[in-house]
Amino acid sequence: MELSKTYDPKQAEQHHYERWEHQGYFAPEINRDPKAPVFSIVIPPPNVTGSLHMGHALQHTMMDVLTRYKRMCGYRTLWLPGMDHAGISTQLMVTRELKKERLTRHDLGREKFVERVWKWRAESGGQITTQMRREGASVDWSRERFTMDEDLSRAVREAFVHLYEKGLIYRGNRIVNWCPNDQTVLSDLEVQKDPQAGKLYYLQYPVKDSDLRLTVATTRPETMLGDTAVAVNPADERYGTLVGATLSLPLTNREIPVVADTFVDPEFGTGAVKVTPAHDPNDYEMGLRHNLAQIVVINQHARMTEAAGPEFAGLDRYAAREKVIEKFSELGLLEEVLDYEFSISKCERCKTVIEPLISTQWFCRMELLRDKALELLAREQKPQFVPAVPYEKIYYNWLESLRDWTISRQLWWGHQIPAWYTKDGEVIVARSFEQAREQAGTEDLTQDPDVLDTWFSSALWPFSTLGWPEETPDLKTFYPTSVLVTARDIIFLWVSRMVMMGLEFMGREPFADVFVTGTVLDSHGQRMSKTKGNGVDPLEVFDKYGVDATRLTLASVGSTDTRWNEKQVESYRNFANKIWNAARFCLLNSVGATVDPNILVTKDPDLALHDRWIISRLNKTARDVRQSLAGYDFHEAVQTLYHFFWDDFCDWYIELSKTAVTAEEATSQRITARSRLLTVLEQALRMLHPFMPYITEELWQRLPLAPEKLLHPAYEGASPAIMLAAYPESDETLIDEEAEWEMQAIIDLISRARNIRSEMNIKPSERVKLLVGAKDERLRAVFLSSSDQIARLVRTSELSIKEQLTAPRASARAVLVGGAEIAIPLEGLIDFELERKRLSRERDKLQAETAKLEAQLANPQFVERAPAEKVNELRERIVDLAQRSARLVKTLEALR
RNA sequence: GCCCGCUUGGCUCAGUGGUAGAGCACUCGCUUCACACGCGAGGGGUCAGUGGUUCGAAUCCACUAGCGGGCACCA
């Protein structure tokens, strides 16, 4: 069962997931402790049309790290997966399919079309669930939900009716954002503003019974056909006399008034604004204020209506624009045309220019819901955003200026609005057709054809997925959830709405914390996007470097935007290989040994220094990683683990253990040393597991261990897996600062000796004589007790440790922290000039440092005002530095 | 227009009042019996600029510049 020299991620990624899933490890039921604390996350449901991208991989990594970590800590843990029906995207997807068969959705009719969507979902929807398994995501598939499931749909109807009965949902005729391409209304959040180079047209409107003309400026001349007034600022002296006058609207036979409205900015354009209440949100408001008619001249297809006049009816809005300009020019009423940059509203999805239209839609009043969310934030600081800056403020500001939410959509795929109309046009809102029939007293009802905004059902996700409106055990156990992990672009669309709906329907916040991840940008700092084609496919990265290495890379992104850097993944791939080979070494020397956590909890004074040291390091690492994860500092946690494993464990502990572990004779010491090494490795694997589930499981299964003893007590009786092992705890009493100090002295000594070897160009194969002088008794004792280790790692032929250093003149020397000195005699080999230069450089560095510190100490204000502790620290450092540079000076003199 | 963030070695990023860090890249040396996806040693930064607060600023404050983000308006 020997391990290969190189870690093969594909091999390790093959079987473990299936086993984890089938053993039920991901379900909270695996936890048998009735008193176990609860940890729950609901996944931000990916679109059913979606395929895994880097953003998902990033979020999923963090959610999985938290979930696996909490599970190993003994929490009753649920990470609930699911998908979103994604109204428009999915409908478009299926519409495109139909197009290939030369069909439109209207050819099929609503019922058949919806059937077709379900069929599409069954056959090709939800690819992402397979991809998530590849990621290692430990979600409970037995609780997978889809927003269009019957029970979630029921929750949607329940919520709708409740809000309607409370007066928070209403049907109204208002100006809305209309996408002429998708043929549906959109909420303000689904509209994106793009800067665009355009023109500003100055049009002249003749004043009735006068030679005067009033000039208005507009970017949309075609809407003039629907003008019902011109507005000026009441304070604008230029137009004072014209207020109340009548204008003859060109190209029509209408007459329109000049009205005064403070909305008008006298500075802009001519200070006179054409007012088109039916086709501009501001004009709509102004129209209401002045009781102006709304003349609809553009229809849902962005074509001119009959009301635009026979010459224009049927023209596309842009063709109509050309024609209006042409006519104005002919009439001599076109004053000028200026280049003008402005931002234009576009459909976020298809980038079609939005047409503001007056339309009857369903809206949700937000004030009451919003106030509850604001109150929660003010009173309980919930949800707690991480990082708090800037998200808490962004969230707060947005809530404050919230407007009504347009919740109806003119689509077929989605939750059809539970409202029915009688023949007389009476509106019946009910939980079902049966209820509506009872209420109406007739069967002759027509259901509203519209569906709800997809985000309406998403807003209910944290409780609808747990069974609401039923009071299910899951709902009681897992709501509120622990944390929401998401990208920043859906804080308004989703996060805030979940908070509001959670408070309304559950009376409690849906989650305690919101962790907002950073964004993975491309290598040039651009956002990855499908249209730009600059996205990196996580699945390809998995193939090339392994899932675990990718996860480490993504976890390191944390909450800051980071450019994609393949080198980073490569370095974590190397790390995985390092882990593999460290385990390989441990296993190659494991005969007779076994993993035994008890071996690491004794504070036996007879333990070797490196053993005391690694136990201390291990406990510190567990402490630090736990602390980092508690604050969602994934980056820090990864760094801590990386350096513990590579630097402490591989570079030093394994090296220092070699003598004992690879001893020829099968003594009990050898077994103990081997067991200790294996046990440290096993603890490290556990700590790494939430980040690197595959390699840790693969190796853990190969270790000589009694698995049932290592499981967290909550999982007693379960078939063993590292993911059910207890996450290492930190025992403060095992943190041994003395051992760390002593070990640091050894590391320092070895490093300085190696430095001399390297600088003096001594071949690695050549053994040297190492002389050590340490006045400090404690230091000397430390060196003496580790002399075999020092000799081996420095590759000495002879090692002498004494109080005083006596070395031949022809030696290379160094002065260590603490004042110890080392020398390597180099009879015939030393280049005195080189050595003098080396030592002088060192001396200059020390002296410069000393001078800096002395200057600081010479400042009376520093001594007076700085904390005594800092002043003492500085004094001690100066003493050490002075001592060391004095030794160097002496050494240099001897070389003269 | 309003609000916010970022600027640290060649690159990608940590750190955040008291001795500048990592990975990669670079230089030198190594088939040292786990690993060349490796081992050992090393070079490289006045922490964007200016001013202020402080005994002390890369870290706090103000301003400037560059980059990025959010919101509002845009007739």
Coordinates of N, CA and C in Angstrom, one line a residue, chain A residues 103-260:
Chain A
L103 N -41.0 27.0 -33.9 CA -42.2 27.3 -33.2 C -42.0 28.4 -32.2
T104 N -43.1 29.1 -31.9 CA -43.1 30.1 -30.8 C -43.8 29.5 -29.7
R105 N -43.7 30.2 -28.5 CA -44.4 29.7 -27.4 C -45.9 29.8 -27.6
H106 N -46.3 30.8 -28.4 CA -47.7 31.0 -28.6 C -48.3 29.9 -29.4
D107 N -47.5 29.2 -30.3 CA -47.9 28.1 -31.0 C -48.3 27.0 -30.1
L108 N -47.6 26.8 -29.0 CA -47.9 25.8 -28.0 C -49.0 26.1 -27.1
G109 N -49.1 27.4 -26.7 CA -50.1 27.8 -25.7 C -49.4 27.6 -24.4
R110 N -50.0 28.3 -23.4 CA -49.3 28.4 -22.1 C -49.1 27.1 -21.4
E111 N -50.2 26.3 -21.4 CA -50.1 25.0 -20.6 C -49.0 24.1 -21.2
K112 N -49.0 23.9 -22.5 CA -48.0 23.0 -23.2 C -46.6 23.6 -23.1
F113 N -46.5 25.0 -23.1 CA -45.2 25.6 -23.0 C -44.6 25.3 -21.6
V114 N -45.4 25.5 -20.6 CA -44.9 25.2 -19.2 C -44.5 23.8 -19.1
E115 N -45.3 22.9 -19.7 CA -45.0 21.5 -19.6 C -43.6 21.2 -20.3
R116 N -43.4 22.0 -21.4 CA -42.1 21.9 -22.1 C -41.0 22.3 -21.2
V117 N -41.2 23.4 -20.4 CA -40.1 23.9 -19.6 C -39.8 22.8 -18.5
W118 N -40.8 22.2 -18.0 CA -40.6 21.2 -17.0 C -39.8 20.0 -17.6
K119 N -40.1 19.7 -18.8 CA -39.4 18.7 -19.5 C -37.9 19.1 -19.7
W120 N -37.7 20.3 -20.1 CA -36.4 20.8 -20.3 C -35.6 20.7 -18.9
R121 N -36.3 21.1 -17.9 CA -35.6 21.0 -16.6 C -35.2 19.6 -16.2
A122 N -36.1 18.6 -16.5 CA -35.9 17.2 -16.1 C -34.7 16.7 -16.9
E123 N -34.6 17.2 -18.2 CA -33.6 16.6 -19.1 C -32.2 17.3 -19.0
S124 N -32.3 18.7 -19.0 CA -31.0 19.4 -19.1 C -30.8 20.4 -18.0
G125 N -31.8 20.6 -17.1 CA -31.7 21.6 -16.1 C -30.8 21.1 -15.0
G126 N -30.3 22.0 -14.2 CA -29.6 21.6 -13.0 C -28.3 20.8 -13.2
Q127 N -27.5 21.2 -14.3 CA -26.2 20.6 -14.4 C -25.3 20.9 -13.2
I128 N -25.7 22.0 -12.6 CA -24.8 22.5 -11.5 C -24.8 21.6 -10.3
T129 N -25.8 20.7 -10.2 CA -25.8 19.8 -9.1 C -24.7 18.8 -9.2
T130 N -24.5 18.4 -10.4 CA -23.4 17.4 -10.6 C -22.1 18.1 -10.4
Q131 N -22.0 19.4 -10.8 CA -20.7 20.1 -10.7 C -20.5 20.4 -9.2
M132 N -21.5 20.6 -8.4 CA -21.3 20.8 -7.0 C -20.8 19.6 -6.3
R133 N -21.2 18.4 -6.8 CA -20.6 17.2 -6.2 C -19.1 17.1 -6.4
R134 N -18.7 17.6 -7.6 CA -17.3 17.6 -7.9 C -16.6 18.5 -7.0
E135 N -17.2 19.6 -6.6 CA -16.5 20.6 -5.7 C -16.3 20.0 -4.3
G136 N -17.1 19.0 -4.0 CA -17.0 18.4 -2.7 C -18.0 19.1 -1.7
A137 N -18.9 19.8 -2.3 CA -19.9 20.6 -1.4 C -20.7 19.6 -0.6
S138 N -20.6 19.8 0.7 CA -21.3 18.8 1.6 C -22.7 19.3 1.9
V139 N -23.5 19.4 0.9 CA -24.9 19.8 1.0 C -25.8 18.6 1.2
D140 N -26.9 18.8 1.9 CA -27.8 17.7 2.2 C -28.8 17.6 1.0
W141 N -28.4 16.7 0.1 CA -29.2 16.5 -1.2 C -30.6 16.0 -0.9
S142 N -30.8 15.4 0.3 CA -32.1 14.9 0.6 C -33.1 16.0 0.8
R143 N -32.5 17.2 1.1 CA -33.4 18.4 1.3 C -33.3 19.4 0.1
E144 N -32.9 18.9 -1.0 CA -32.8 19.8 -2.1 C -34.1 20.4 -2.5
R145 N -34.1 21.7 -2.8 CA -35.4 22.4 -3.1 C -35.3 23.1 -4.4
F146 N -36.5 23.3 -5.0 CA -36.6 24.1 -6.3 C -37.7 25.1 -6.1
T147 N -37.5 26.3 -6.5 CA -38.5 27.3 -6.1 C -39.8 27.1 -6.8
M148 N -39.9 26.2 -7.8 CA -41.2 25.9 -8.4 C -41.8 24.6 -7.8
D149 N -41.1 24.0 -6.8 CA -41.7 22.8 -6.2 C -43.1 23.2 -5.6
E150 N -44.0 22.2 -5.5 CA -45.3 22.5 -5.1 C -45.3 23.1 -3.7
D151 N -44.5 22.6 -2.8 CA -44.6 23.2 -1.4 C -44.0 24.7 -1.4
L152 N -43.0 24.9 -2.2 CA -42.5 26.3 -2.3 C -43.5 27.2 -3.0
S153 N -44.2 26.7 -4.0 CA -45.2 27.4 -4.7 C -46.3 27.8 -3.7
R154 N -46.6 26.9 -2.9 CA -47.7 27.1 -1.9 C -47.2 28.2 -1.0
A155 N -46.0 28.2 -0.6 CA -45.5 29.3 0.3 C -45.6 30.6 -0.4
V156 N -45.3 30.6 -1.7 CA -45.4 31.9 -2.5 C -46.8 32.4 -2.4
R157 N -47.8 31.5 -2.7 CA -49.2 31.9 -2.7 C -49.6 32.4 -1.3
E158 N -49.2 31.7 -0.3 CA -49.5 32.1 1.1 C -49.0 33.5 1.4
A159 N -47.7 33.7 1.0 CA -47.1 35.0 1.2 C -47.8 36.1 0.5
F160 N -48.2 35.8 -0.8 CA -48.8 36.8 -1.6 C -50.2 37.2 -1.0
V161 N -50.9 36.2 -0.6 CA -52.3 36.5 -0.1 C -52.2 37.3 1.2
H162 N -51.2 36.8 2.0 CA -51.0 37.5 3.3 C -50.7 39.0 3.1
L163 N -49.8 39.3 2.2 CA -49.4 40.7 2.0 C -50.5 41.5 1.3
Y164 N -51.3 40.8 0.5 CA -52.4 41.5 -0.2 C -53.4 41.8 0.9
E165 N -53.7 40.9 1.8 CA -54.8 41.1 2.8 C -54.3 42.2 3.7
K166 N -53.0 42.3 3.9 CA -52.5 43.4 4.8 C -52.4 44.7 4.1
G167 N -52.7 44.7 2.8 CA -52.7 45.9 2.0 C -51.3 46.3 1.6
L168 N -50.4 45.3 1.6 CA -49.0 45.6 1.2 C -48.8 45.3 -0.3
I169 N -49.7 44.5 -0.8 CA -49.6 44.2 -2.3 C -50.9 44.9 -2.9
Y170 N -50.7 45.6 -4.0 CA -51.8 46.2 -4.7 C -51.6 46.1 -6.2
R171 N -52.7 46.3 -6.9 CA -52.6 46.3 -8.4 C -52.8 47.8 -8.8
G172 N -52.0 48.2 -9.7 CA -52.2 49.6 -10.0 C -51.7 49.9 -11.4
N173 N -52.1 51.1 -11.9 CA -51.7 51.5 -13.2 C -50.7 52.6 -13.1
R174 N -49.4 52.3 -13.4 CA -48.4 53.2 -13.2 C -47.3 53.2 -14.3
I175 N -46.4 54.1 -14.3 CA -45.4 54.0 -15.3 C -44.3 53.0 -14.8
V176 N -43.9 52.1 -15.7 CA -43.0 51.0 -15.3 C -41.9 50.9 -16.4
N177 N -40.9 50.1 -16.0 CA -39.8 49.7 -16.9 C -40.3 48.6 -17.8
W178 N -40.4 48.8 -19.1 CA -40.8 47.8 -20.0 C -39.7 47.3 -20.9
C179 N -39.5 46.0 -21.0 CA -38.5 45.6 -22.0 C -39.2 45.1 -23.2
P180 N -39.0 45.8 -24.3 CA -39.7 45.5 -25.6 C -39.2 44.2 -26.2
N181 N -38.1 43.7 -25.8 CA -37.6 42.5 -26.3 C -38.1 41.3 -25.5
D182 N -38.0 41.4 -24.2 CA -38.5 40.3 -23.3 C -40.0 40.4 -23.1
Q183 N -40.6 41.5 -23.5 CA -42.1 41.6 -23.4 C -42.6 41.5 -22.0
T184 N -41.8 42.1 -21.1 CA -42.3 42.1 -19.7 C -41.9 43.3 -19.0
V185 N -42.5 43.6 -17.9 CA -42.1 44.7 -17.0 C -40.9 44.2 -16.2
L186 N -40.1 45.1 -15.7 CA -39.0 44.8 -14.9 C -39.0 45.7 -13.7
S187 N -38.4 45.2 -12.6 CA -38.3 46.1 -11.4 C -37.1 47.0 -11.6
D188 N -37.0 48.1 -10.8 CA -35.9 49.1 -11.0 C -34.6 48.4 -10.9
L189 N -34.5 47.3 -10.1 CA -33.2 46.7 -9.9 C -32.7 45.9 -11.1
E190 N -33.7 45.6 -12.0 CA -33.3 44.8 -13.1 C -32.9 45.6 -14.3
V191 N -32.9 46.9 -14.1 CA -32.6 47.9 -15.1 C -31.2 48.4 -14.9
Q192 N -30.4 48.4 -15.9 CA -29.0 48.9 -15.7 C -28.8 50.2 -16.5
K193 N -28.1 51.1 -15.9 CA -27.9 52.4 -16.6 C -26.5 52.4 -17.3
D194 N -26.5 52.6 -18.6 CA -25.3 52.6 -19.4 C -25.0 54.0 -19.9
P195 N -23.8 54.5 -19.8 CA -23.5 55.8 -20.4 C -23.5 55.6 -21.9
Q196 N -24.0 56.6 -22.6 CA -24.1 56.4 -24.1 C -23.9 57.8 -24.8
A197 N -23.2 57.8 -25.9 CA -23.1 59.0 -26.7 C -24.4 59.2 -27.5
G198 N -25.0 60.3 -27.3 CA -26.3 60.5 -28.0 C -26.4 62.0 -28.5
K199 N -27.6 62.4 -28.8 CA -27.8 63.8 -29.2 C -28.8 64.4 -28.4
L200 N -28.7 65.7 -28.3 CA -29.7 66.5 -27.6 C -30.3 67.4 -28.7
Y201 N -31.6 67.3 -28.9 CA -32.3 68.0 -30.0 C -33.1 69.2 -29.4
Y202 N -32.9 70.3 -30.0 CA -33.6 71.5 -29.6 C -34.8 71.8 -30.5
L203 N -36.0 71.6 -30.0 CA -37.2 71.7 -30.8 C -38.0 73.0 -30.5
Q204 N -38.5 73.6 -31.5 CA -39.3 74.8 -31.2 C -40.8 74.5 -31.3
Y205 N -41.5 74.9 -30.3 CA -43.0 74.8 -30.3 C -43.6 76.2 -30.4
P206 N -44.4 76.5 -31.5 CA -45.0 77.8 -31.7 C -46.0 78.1 -30.5
V207 N -45.9 79.4 -30.1 CA -46.9 79.8 -29.1 C -48.2 80.2 -29.9
K208 N -49.3 79.8 -29.4 CA -50.5 80.0 -30.1 C -50.8 81.5 -30.1
D209 N -51.4 82.0 -31.3 CA -51.7 83.3 -31.5 C -50.6 84.3 -31.3
S210 N -49.4 83.9 -31.7 CA -48.2 84.7 -31.5 C -47.1 84.2 -32.5
D211 N -46.1 85.1 -32.6 CA -45.0 84.6 -33.4 C -43.9 84.0 -32.6
L212 N -44.1 84.0 -31.3 CA -43.1 83.4 -30.4 C -43.0 81.9 -30.6
R213 N -41.8 81.4 -30.3 CA -41.7 79.9 -30.2 C -40.9 79.6 -28.9
L214 N -41.3 78.5 -28.4 CA -40.7 78.1 -27.1 C -39.8 76.9 -27.5
T215 N -38.5 77.0 -27.1 CA -37.6 75.9 -27.5 C -37.5 74.9 -26.3
V216 N -37.6 73.6 -26.6 CA -37.4 72.6 -25.6 C -36.2 71.7 -26.0
A217 N -35.5 71.1 -25.1 CA -34.4 70.2 -25.4 C -34.8 68.8 -25.1
T218 N -34.5 67.9 -25.9 CA -34.9 66.5 -25.7 C -33.9 65.5 -26.3
T219 N -33.8 64.3 -25.7 CA -33.0 63.3 -26.3 C -33.9 62.3 -27.0
R220 N -35.2 62.4 -26.8 CA -36.1 61.5 -27.4 C -37.2 62.3 -28.2
P221 N -36.9 62.9 -29.3 CA -37.8 63.7 -30.0 C -39.1 62.9 -30.4
E222 N -39.1 61.6 -30.6 CA -40.3 60.9 -31.0 C -41.4 61.0 -30.0
T223 N -41.0 61.2 -28.7 CA -42.0 61.2 -27.7 C -42.8 62.5 -27.7
M224 N -42.4 63.5 -28.5 CA -43.1 64.8 -28.6 C -44.5 64.6 -29.1
L225 N -44.7 63.5 -29.8 CA -46.0 63.2 -30.3 C -47.0 62.9 -29.2
G226 N -46.4 62.6 -28.0 CA -47.3 62.3 -26.8 C -47.2 63.5 -25.8
D227 N -46.6 64.6 -26.2 CA -46.5 65.7 -25.2 C -47.9 66.2 -24.8
T228 N -48.1 66.5 -23.6 CA -49.3 67.2 -23.2 C -49.1 68.5 -22.4
A229 N -47.8 68.9 -22.4 CA -47.5 70.2 -21.8 C -46.0 70.5 -22.0
V230 N -45.7 71.7 -21.7 CA -44.3 72.1 -21.6 C -44.2 72.7 -20.2
A231 N -43.1 72.4 -19.5 CA -43.0 72.9 -18.1 C -41.8 73.8 -18.0
V232 N -41.9 74.8 -17.2 CA -40.8 75.7 -16.9 C -40.7 75.9 -15.4
N233 N -39.6 76.3 -14.9 CA -39.5 76.6 -13.5 C -40.2 77.9 -13.1
P234 N -41.0 77.9 -12.1 CA -41.8 79.1 -11.8 C -40.9 80.3 -11.5
A235 N -39.7 80.0 -11.1 CA -38.8 81.1 -10.7 C -38.0 81.6 -11.9
D236 N -38.2 81.0 -13.0 CA -37.4 81.3 -14.2 C -38.0 82.6 -14.9
E237 N -37.3 83.7 -14.8 CA -37.8 85.0 -15.3 C -38.0 85.0 -16.8
R238 N -37.2 84.2 -17.5 CA -37.4 84.1 -19.0 C -38.8 83.7 -19.4
Y239 N -39.4 82.9 -18.6 CA -40.6 82.3 -19.1 C -41.8 82.7 -18.3
G240 N -41.6 83.6 -17.3 CA -42.7 84.0 -16.4 C -44.0 84.3 -17.1
T241 N -43.9 85.1 -18.2 CA -45.1 85.5 -18.9 C -45.7 84.4 -19.7
L242 N -45.0 83.4 -20.0 CA -45.5 82.3 -20.8 C -46.3 81.3 -20.0
V243 N -46.1 81.2 -18.7 CA -46.8 80.2 -18.0 C -48.3 80.5 -18.1
G244 N -49.0 79.4 -18.5 CA -50.4 79.5 -18.8 C -50.8 79.7 -20.2
A245 N -49.7 80.0 -21.0 CA -49.9 80.2 -22.5 C -50.2 78.8 -23.1
T246 N -50.7 78.9 -24.3 CA -51.0 77.6 -25.1 C -50.0 77.5 -26.2
L247 N -49.6 76.3 -26.4 CA -48.6 76.0 -27.5 C -49.3 75.2 -28.6
S248 N -49.0 75.4 -29.8 CA -49.5 74.5 -30.9 C -48.4 73.4 -31.1
L249 N -48.8 72.2 -30.7 CA -47.8 71.1 -30.8 C -47.6 70.7 -32.3
P250 N -46.4 70.9 -32.8 CA -46.2 70.6 -34.2 C -46.5 69.1 -34.5
L251 N -46.7 68.8 -35.7 CA -47.0 67.4 -36.2 C -48.2 66.8 -35.7
T252 N -48.9 67.5 -34.8 CA -50.2 67.1 -34.3 C -51.2 68.2 -34.4
N253 N -52.4 68.0 -34.2 CA -53.3 69.2 -34.2 C -53.7 69.5 -32.7
R254 N -52.8 69.2 -31.8 CA -53.1 69.4 -30.4 C -52.6 70.7 -29.9
E255 N -53.2 71.2 -28.9 CA -52.7 72.4 -28.2 C -52.4 72.0 -26.8
I256 N -51.2 72.5 -26.3 CA -50.8 72.1 -25.0 C -50.4 73.3 -24.1
P257 N -50.6 73.2 -22.8 CA -50.3 74.4 -22.0 C -48.9 74.5 -21.6
V258 N -48.5 75.6 -21.2 CA -47.2 75.8 -20.5 C -47.5 75.8 -19.0
V259 N -46.8 74.9 -18.3 CA -47.1 74.9 -16.8 C -45.8 75.2 -16.1
A260 N -46.0 75.5 -14.8 CA -44.8 75.8 -14.0 C -44.6 74.7 -13.0

